PDB file of C-alpha atoms in Angstrom:
ATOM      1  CA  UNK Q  26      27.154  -4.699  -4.767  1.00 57.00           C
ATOM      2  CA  UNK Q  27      24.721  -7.330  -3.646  1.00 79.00           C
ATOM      3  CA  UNK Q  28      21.599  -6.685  -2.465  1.00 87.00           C
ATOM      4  CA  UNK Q  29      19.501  -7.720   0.011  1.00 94.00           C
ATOM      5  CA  UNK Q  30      15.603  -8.952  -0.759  1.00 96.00           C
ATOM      6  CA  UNK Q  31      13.009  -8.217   1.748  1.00 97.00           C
ATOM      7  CA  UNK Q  32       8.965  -9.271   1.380  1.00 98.00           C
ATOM      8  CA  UNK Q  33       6.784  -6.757   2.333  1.00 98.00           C
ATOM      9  CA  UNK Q  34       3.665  -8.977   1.265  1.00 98.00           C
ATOM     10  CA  UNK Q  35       1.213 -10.692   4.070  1.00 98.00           C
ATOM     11  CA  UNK Q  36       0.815 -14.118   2.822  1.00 97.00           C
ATOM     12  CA  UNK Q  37      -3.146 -14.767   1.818  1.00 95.00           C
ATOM     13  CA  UNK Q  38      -4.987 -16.607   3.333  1.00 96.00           C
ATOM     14  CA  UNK Q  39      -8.936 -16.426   3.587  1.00 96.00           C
ATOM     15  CA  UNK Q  40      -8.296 -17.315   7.537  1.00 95.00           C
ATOM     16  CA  UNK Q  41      -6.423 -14.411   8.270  1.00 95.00           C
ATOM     17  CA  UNK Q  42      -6.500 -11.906   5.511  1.00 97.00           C
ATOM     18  CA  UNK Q  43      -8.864  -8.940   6.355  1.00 96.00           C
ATOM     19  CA  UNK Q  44     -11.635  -7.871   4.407  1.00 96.00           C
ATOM     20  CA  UNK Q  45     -12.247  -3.667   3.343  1.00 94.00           C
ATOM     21  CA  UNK Q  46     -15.621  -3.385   4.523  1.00 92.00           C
ATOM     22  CA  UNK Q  47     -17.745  -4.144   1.582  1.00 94.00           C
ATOM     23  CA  UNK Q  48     -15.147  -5.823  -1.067  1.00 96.00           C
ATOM     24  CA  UNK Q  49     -16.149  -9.504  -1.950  1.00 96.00           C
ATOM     25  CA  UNK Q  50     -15.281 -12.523  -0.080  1.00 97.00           C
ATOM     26  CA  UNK Q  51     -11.925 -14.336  -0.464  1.00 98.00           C
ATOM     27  CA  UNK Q  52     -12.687 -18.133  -0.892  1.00 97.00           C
ATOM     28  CA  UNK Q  53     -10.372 -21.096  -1.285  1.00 96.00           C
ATOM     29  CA  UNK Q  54     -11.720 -24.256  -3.216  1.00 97.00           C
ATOM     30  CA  UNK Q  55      -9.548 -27.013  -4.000  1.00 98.00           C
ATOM     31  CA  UNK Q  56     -10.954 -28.293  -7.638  1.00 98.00           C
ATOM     32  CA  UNK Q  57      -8.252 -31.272  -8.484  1.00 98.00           C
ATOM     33  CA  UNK Q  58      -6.043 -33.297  -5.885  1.00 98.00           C
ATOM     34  CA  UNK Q  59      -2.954 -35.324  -6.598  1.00 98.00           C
ATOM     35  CA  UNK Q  60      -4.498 -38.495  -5.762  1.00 98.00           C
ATOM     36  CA  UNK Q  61      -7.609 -38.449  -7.894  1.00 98.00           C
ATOM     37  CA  UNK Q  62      -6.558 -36.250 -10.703  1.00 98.00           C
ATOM     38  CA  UNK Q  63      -2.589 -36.435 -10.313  1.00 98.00           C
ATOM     39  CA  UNK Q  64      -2.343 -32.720  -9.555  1.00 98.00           C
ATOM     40  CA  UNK Q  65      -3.152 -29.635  -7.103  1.00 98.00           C
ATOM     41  CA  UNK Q  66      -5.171 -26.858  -8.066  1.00 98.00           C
ATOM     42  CA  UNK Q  67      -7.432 -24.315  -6.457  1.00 98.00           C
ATOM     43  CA  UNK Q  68     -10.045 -22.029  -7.255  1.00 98.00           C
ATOM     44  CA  UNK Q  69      -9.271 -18.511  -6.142  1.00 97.00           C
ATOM     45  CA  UNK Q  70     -12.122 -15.927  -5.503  1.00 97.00           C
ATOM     46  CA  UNK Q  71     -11.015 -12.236  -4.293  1.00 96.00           C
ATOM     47  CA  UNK Q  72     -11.191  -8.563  -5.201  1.00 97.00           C
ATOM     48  CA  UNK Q  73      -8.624  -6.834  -6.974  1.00 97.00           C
ATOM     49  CA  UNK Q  74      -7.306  -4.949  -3.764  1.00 97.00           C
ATOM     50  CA  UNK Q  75      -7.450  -7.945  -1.073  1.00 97.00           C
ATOM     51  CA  UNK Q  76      -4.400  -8.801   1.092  1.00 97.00           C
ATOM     52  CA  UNK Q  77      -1.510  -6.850  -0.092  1.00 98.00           C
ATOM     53  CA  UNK Q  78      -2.222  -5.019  -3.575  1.00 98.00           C
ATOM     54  CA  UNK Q  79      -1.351  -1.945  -5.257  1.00 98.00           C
ATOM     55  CA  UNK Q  80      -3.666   0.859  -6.694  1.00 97.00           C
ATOM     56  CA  UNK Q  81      -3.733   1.816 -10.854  1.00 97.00           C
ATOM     57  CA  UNK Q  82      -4.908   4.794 -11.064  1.00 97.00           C
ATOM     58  CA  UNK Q  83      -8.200   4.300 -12.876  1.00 97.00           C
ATOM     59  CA  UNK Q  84      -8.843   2.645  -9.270  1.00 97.00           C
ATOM     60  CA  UNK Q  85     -10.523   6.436  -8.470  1.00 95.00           C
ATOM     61  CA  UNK Q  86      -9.719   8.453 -11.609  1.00 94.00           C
ATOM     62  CA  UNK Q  87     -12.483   7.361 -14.836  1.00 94.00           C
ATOM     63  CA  UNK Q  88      -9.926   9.194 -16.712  1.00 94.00           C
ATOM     64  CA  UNK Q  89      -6.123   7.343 -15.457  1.00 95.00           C
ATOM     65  CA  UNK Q  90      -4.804   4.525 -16.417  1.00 96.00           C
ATOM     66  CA  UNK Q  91      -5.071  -0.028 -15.885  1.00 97.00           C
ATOM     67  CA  UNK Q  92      -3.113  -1.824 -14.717  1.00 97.00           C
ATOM     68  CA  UNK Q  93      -2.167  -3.165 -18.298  1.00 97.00           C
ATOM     69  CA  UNK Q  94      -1.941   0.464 -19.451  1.00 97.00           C
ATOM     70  CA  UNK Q  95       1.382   1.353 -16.631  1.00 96.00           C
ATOM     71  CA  UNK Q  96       4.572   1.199 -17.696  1.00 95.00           C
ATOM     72  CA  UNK Q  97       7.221  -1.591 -16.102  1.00 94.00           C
ATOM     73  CA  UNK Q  98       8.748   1.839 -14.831  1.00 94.00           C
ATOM     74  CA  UNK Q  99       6.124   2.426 -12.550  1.00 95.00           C
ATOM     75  CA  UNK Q 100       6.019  -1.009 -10.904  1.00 96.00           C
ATOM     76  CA  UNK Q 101       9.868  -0.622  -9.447  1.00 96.00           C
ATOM     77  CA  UNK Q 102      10.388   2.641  -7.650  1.00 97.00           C
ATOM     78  CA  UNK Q 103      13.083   4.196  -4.969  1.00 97.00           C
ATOM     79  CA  UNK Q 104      11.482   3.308  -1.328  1.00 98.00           C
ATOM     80  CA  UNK Q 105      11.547   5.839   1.659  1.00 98.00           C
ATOM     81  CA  UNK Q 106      10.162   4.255   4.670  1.00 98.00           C
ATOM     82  CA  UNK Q 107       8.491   6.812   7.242  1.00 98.00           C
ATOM     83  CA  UNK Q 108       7.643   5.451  11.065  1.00 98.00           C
ATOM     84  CA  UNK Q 109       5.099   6.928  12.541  1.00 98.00           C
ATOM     85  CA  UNK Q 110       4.201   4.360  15.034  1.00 98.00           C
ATOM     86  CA  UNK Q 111       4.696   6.183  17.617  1.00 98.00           C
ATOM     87  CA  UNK Q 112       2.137   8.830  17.053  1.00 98.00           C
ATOM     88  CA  UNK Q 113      -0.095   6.408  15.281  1.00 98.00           C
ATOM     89  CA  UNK Q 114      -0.444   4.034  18.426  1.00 97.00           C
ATOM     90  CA  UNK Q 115      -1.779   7.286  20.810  1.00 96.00           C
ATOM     91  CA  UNK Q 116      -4.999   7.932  18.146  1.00 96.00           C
ATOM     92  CA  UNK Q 117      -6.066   5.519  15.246  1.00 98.00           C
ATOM     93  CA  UNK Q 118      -6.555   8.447  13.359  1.00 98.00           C
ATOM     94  CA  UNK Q 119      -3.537   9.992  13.161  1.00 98.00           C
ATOM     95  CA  UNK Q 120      -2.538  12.277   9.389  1.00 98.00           C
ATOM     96  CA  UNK Q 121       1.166  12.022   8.267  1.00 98.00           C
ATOM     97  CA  UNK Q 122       1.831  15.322   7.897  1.00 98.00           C
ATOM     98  CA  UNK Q 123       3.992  18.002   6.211  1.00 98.00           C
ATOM     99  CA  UNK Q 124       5.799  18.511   9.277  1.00 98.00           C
ATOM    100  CA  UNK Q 125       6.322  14.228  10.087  1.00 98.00           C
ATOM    101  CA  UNK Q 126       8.014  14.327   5.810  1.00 98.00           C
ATOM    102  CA  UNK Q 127      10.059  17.385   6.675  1.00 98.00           C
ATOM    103  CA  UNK Q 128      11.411  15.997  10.137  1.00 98.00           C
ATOM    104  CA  UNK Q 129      12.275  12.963   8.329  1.00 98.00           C
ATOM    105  CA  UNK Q 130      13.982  14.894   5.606  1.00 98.00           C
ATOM    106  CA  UNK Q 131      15.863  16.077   8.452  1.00 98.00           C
ATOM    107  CA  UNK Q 132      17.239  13.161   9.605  1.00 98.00           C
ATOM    108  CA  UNK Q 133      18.144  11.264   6.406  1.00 98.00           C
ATOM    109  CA  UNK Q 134      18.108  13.720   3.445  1.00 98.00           C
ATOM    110  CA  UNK Q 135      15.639  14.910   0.997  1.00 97.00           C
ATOM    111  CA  UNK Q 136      12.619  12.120  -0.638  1.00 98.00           C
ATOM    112  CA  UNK Q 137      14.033  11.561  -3.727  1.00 96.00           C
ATOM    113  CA  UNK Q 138      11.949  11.985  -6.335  1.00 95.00           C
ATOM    114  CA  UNK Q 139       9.298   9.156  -8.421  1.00 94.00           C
ATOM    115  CA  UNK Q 140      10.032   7.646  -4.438  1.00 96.00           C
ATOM    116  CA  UNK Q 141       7.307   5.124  -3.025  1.00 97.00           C
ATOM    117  CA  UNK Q 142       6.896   6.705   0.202  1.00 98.00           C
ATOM    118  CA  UNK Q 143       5.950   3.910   2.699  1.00 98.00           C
ATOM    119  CA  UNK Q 144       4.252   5.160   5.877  1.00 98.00           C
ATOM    120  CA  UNK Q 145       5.008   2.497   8.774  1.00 98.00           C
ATOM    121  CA  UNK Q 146       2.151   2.741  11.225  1.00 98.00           C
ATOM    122  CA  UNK Q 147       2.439  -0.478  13.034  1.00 98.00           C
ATOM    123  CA  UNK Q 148      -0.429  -1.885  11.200  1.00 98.00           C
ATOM    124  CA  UNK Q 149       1.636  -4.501   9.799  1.00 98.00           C
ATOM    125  CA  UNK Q 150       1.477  -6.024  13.203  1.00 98.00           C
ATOM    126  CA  UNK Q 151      -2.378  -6.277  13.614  1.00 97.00           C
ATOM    127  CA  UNK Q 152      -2.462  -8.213  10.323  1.00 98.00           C
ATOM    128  CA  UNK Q 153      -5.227 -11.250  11.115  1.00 95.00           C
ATOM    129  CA  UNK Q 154      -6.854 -10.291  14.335  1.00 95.00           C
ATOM    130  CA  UNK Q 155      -9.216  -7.728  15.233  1.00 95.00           C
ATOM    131  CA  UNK Q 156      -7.208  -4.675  15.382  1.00 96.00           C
ATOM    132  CA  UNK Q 157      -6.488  -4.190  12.467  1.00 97.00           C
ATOM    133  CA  UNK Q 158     -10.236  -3.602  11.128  1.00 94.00           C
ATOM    134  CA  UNK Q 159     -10.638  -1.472  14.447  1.00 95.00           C
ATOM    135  CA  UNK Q 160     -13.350  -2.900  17.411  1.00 93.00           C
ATOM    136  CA  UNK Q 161     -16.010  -1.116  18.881  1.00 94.00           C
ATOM    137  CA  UNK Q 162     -16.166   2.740  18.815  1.00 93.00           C
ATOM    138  CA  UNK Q 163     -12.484   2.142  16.721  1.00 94.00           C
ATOM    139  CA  UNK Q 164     -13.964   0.157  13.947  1.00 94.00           C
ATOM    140  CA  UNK Q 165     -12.742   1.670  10.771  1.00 95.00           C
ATOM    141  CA  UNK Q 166     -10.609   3.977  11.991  1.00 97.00           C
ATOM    142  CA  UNK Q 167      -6.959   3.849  10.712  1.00 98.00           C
ATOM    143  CA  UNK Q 168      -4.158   6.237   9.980  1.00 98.00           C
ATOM    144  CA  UNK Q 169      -2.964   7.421   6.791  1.00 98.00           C
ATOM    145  CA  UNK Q 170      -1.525  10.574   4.970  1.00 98.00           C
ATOM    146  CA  UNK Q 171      -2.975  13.738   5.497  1.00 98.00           C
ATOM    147  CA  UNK Q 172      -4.318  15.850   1.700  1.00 98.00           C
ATOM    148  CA  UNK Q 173      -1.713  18.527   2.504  1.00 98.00           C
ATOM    149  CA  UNK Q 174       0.970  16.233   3.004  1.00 98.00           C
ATOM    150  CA  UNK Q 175       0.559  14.356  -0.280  1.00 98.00           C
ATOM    151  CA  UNK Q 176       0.040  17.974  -2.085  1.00 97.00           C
ATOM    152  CA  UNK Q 177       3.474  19.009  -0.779  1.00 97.00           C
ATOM    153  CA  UNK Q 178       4.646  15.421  -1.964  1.00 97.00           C
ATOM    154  CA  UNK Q 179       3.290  16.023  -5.605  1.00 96.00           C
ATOM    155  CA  UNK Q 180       4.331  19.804  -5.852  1.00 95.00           C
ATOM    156  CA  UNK Q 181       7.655  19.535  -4.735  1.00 95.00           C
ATOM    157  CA  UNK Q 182       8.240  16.710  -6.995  1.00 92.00           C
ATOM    158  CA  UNK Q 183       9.178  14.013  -4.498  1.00 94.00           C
ATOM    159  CA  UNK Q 184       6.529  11.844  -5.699  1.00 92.00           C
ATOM    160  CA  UNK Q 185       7.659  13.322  -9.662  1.00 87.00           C
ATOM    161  CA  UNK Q 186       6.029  11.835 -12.621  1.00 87.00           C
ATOM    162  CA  UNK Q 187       5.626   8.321 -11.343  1.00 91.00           C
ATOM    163  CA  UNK Q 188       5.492   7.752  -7.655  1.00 95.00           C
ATOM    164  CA  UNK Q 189       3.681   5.681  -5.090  1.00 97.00           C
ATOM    165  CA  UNK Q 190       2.505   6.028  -1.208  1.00 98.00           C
ATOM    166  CA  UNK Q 191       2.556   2.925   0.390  1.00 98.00           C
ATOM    167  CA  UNK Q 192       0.909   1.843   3.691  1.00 98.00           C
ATOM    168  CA  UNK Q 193       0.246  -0.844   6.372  1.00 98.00           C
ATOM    169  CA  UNK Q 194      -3.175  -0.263   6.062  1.00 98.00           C
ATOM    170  CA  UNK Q 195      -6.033  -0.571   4.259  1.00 97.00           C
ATOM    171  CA  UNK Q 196      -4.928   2.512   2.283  1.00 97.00           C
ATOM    172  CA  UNK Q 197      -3.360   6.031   2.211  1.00 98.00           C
ATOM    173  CA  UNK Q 198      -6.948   7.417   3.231  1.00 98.00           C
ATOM    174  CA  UNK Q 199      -7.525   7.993   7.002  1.00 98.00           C
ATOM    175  CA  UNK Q 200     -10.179   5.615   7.928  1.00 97.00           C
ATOM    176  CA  UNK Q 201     -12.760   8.178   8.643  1.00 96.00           C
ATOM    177  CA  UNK Q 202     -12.425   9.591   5.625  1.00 97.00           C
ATOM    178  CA  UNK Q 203     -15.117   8.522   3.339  1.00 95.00           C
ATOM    179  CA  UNK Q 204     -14.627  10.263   0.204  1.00 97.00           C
ATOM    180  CA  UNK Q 205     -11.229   9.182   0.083  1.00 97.00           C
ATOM    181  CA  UNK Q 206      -9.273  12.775  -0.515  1.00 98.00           C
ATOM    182  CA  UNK Q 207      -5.625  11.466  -0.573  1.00 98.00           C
ATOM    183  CA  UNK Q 208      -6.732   8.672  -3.165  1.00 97.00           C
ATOM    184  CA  UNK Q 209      -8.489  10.948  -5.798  1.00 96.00           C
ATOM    185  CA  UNK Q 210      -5.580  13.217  -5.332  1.00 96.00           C
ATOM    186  CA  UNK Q 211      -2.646  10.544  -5.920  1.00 96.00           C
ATOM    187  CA  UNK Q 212      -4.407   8.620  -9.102  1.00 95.00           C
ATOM    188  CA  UNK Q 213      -5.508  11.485 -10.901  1.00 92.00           C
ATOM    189  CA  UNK Q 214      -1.923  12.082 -10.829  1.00 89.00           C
ATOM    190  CA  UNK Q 215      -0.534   9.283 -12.511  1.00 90.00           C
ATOM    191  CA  UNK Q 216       0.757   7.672  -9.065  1.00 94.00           C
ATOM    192  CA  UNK Q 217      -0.126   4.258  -7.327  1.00 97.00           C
ATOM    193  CA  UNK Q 218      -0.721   3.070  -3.830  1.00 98.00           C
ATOM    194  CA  UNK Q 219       0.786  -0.098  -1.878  1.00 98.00           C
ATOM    195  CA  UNK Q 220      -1.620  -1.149   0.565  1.00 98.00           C
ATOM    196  CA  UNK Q 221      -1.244  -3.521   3.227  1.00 98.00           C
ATOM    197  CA  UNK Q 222       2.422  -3.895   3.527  1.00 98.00           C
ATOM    198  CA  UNK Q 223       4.201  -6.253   5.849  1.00 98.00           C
ATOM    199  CA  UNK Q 224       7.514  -6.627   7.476  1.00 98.00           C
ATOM    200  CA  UNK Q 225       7.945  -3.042   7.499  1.00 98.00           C
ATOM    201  CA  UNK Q 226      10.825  -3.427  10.563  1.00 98.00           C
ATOM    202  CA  UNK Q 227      13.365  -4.991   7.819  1.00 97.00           C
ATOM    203  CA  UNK Q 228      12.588  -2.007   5.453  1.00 98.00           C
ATOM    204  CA  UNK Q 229      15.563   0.283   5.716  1.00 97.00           C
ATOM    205  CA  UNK Q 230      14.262   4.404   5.778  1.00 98.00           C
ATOM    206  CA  UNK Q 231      16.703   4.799   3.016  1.00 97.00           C
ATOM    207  CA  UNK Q 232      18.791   2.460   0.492  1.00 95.00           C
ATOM    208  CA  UNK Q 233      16.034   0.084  -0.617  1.00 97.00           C
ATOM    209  CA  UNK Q 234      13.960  -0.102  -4.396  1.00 97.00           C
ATOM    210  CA  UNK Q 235      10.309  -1.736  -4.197  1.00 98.00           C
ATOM    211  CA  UNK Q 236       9.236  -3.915  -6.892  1.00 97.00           C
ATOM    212  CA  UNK Q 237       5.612  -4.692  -7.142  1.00 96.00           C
ATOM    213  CA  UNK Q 238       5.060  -8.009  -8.756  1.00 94.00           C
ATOM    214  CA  UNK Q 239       1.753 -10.029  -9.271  1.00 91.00           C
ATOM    215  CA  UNK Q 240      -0.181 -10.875 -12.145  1.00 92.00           C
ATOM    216  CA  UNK Q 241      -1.742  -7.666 -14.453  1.00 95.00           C
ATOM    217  CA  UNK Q 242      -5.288  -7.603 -15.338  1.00 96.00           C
ATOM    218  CA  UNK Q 243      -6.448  -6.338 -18.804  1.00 97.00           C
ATOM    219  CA  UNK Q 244      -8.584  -2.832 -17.120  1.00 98.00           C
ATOM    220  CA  UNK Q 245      -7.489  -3.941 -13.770  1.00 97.00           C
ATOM    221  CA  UNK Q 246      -7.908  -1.323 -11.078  1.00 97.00           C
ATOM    222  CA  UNK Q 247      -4.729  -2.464  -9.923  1.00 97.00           C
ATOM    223  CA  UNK Q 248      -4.187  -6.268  -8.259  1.00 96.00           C
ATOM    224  CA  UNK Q 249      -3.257  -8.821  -5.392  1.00 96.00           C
ATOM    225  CA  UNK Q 250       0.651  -8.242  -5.010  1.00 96.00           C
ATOM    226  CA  UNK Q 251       3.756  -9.926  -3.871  1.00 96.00           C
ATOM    227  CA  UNK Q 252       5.819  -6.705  -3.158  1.00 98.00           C
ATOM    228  CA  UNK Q 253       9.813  -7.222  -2.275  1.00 98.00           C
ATOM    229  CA  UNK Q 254      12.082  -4.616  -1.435  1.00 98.00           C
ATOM    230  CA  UNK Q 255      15.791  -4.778  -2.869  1.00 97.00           C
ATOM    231  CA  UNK Q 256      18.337  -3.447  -0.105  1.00 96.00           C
ATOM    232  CA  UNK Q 257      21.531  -2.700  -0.889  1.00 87.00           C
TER     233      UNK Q 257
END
């Protein structure tokens, strides 16, 4: 059977790529040109979690593992795709909940498990303008899974011994939560995060694999990612 590849990466693009308040800047610099030096190459500056990017687990937990330290295993998972647009576009801070995982369940069958369960918030559309990072009184506020949901994930196994949540946001973290609970719950499991996901709308809720691709830093805290789905 053939199957079907979808990218679920945001190009990058210091223009349009937005920033997690405090990482480092993303700069461009072009260093040799065809015409002078008979080739094109840039200089790339940007954090490990800019654009789309995954999460190692050492990314919160001193004690879990690089990115050089994860097995290939872990980089191509089983992908259930939740949307939760609608109740994400009536609050910025809305928590995937229990209830949201067990209505899906409903409808198409239990989360398999070592799944990456993708939460589709609508985020994906905001990419490069001012929503996305919130304005005004909304400025960092996003959605994102709420600690009990992600508990239930992990003790029921649907997340099993590798896993991943994946996002359209920043991160599985609500926005206003600054001492990032679902995070330091996921790594210190052994799981990873997909953050910043794109093109969400082709992404069947069942019948697709994610692969996260990209390049794997020695102690990395995970990396910049071009992240296709494989639909069958």
């Amino acid at each position: 059977m053939s199957e079907r590849i979808v990218n679920l990466s945001h190009v990058h693009d210091p223009a349009t790529t937005p920033l997690y308040p405090g990482d480092p800047p993303f700069t461009l610099e072009t260093v040799a040109e065809i015409g002078s030096d008979g080739y094109y190459l840039r200089y790339i500056r940007q954090g490990e979690h800019t654009g789309t990017h995954w999460g190692a687990p050492i990314h919160f937990d001193p004690d879990g593992l690089a990115a050089d330290q994860l097995d290939p295993e872990d980089l191509m998972l089983i992908a259930v795709r939740i949307d939760i647009r609608e109740k994400c576009s009536r609050t910025r801070d809305y928590a995937i909940s229990v209830a949201d995982l067990e209505e899906w369940e409903r409808e198409h069958g239990r989360i398999p498990n070592e799944a990456a369960v993708i939460a589709w918030t609508g985020w994906d559309a905001l990419w490069g303008g001012p929503e996305f990072l919130g304005v005004g009184e909304f400025e960092g506020h996003q959605p994102g899974f709420a600690p009990e949901a992600v508990r239930w994930l992990l003790d029921t196994g649907r997340l099993g011994r590798r896993g991943a949540l994946g996002i359209d946001t920043f991160g599985p973290d609500l926005g206003i939560d600054e001492s990032y609970t679902v995070s330091r719950l996921l790594y210190r499991e052994h799981r990873i995060s997909l953050e910043c996901l794109a093109n969400l709308a082709a992404l069947p809720a069942v019948g697709a694999r994610v692969l996260i691709g990209g390049p794997i830093y020695r102690g990395g805290s995970g990396g910049p990612a071009g992240v296709v789905a494989l639909v069958s």
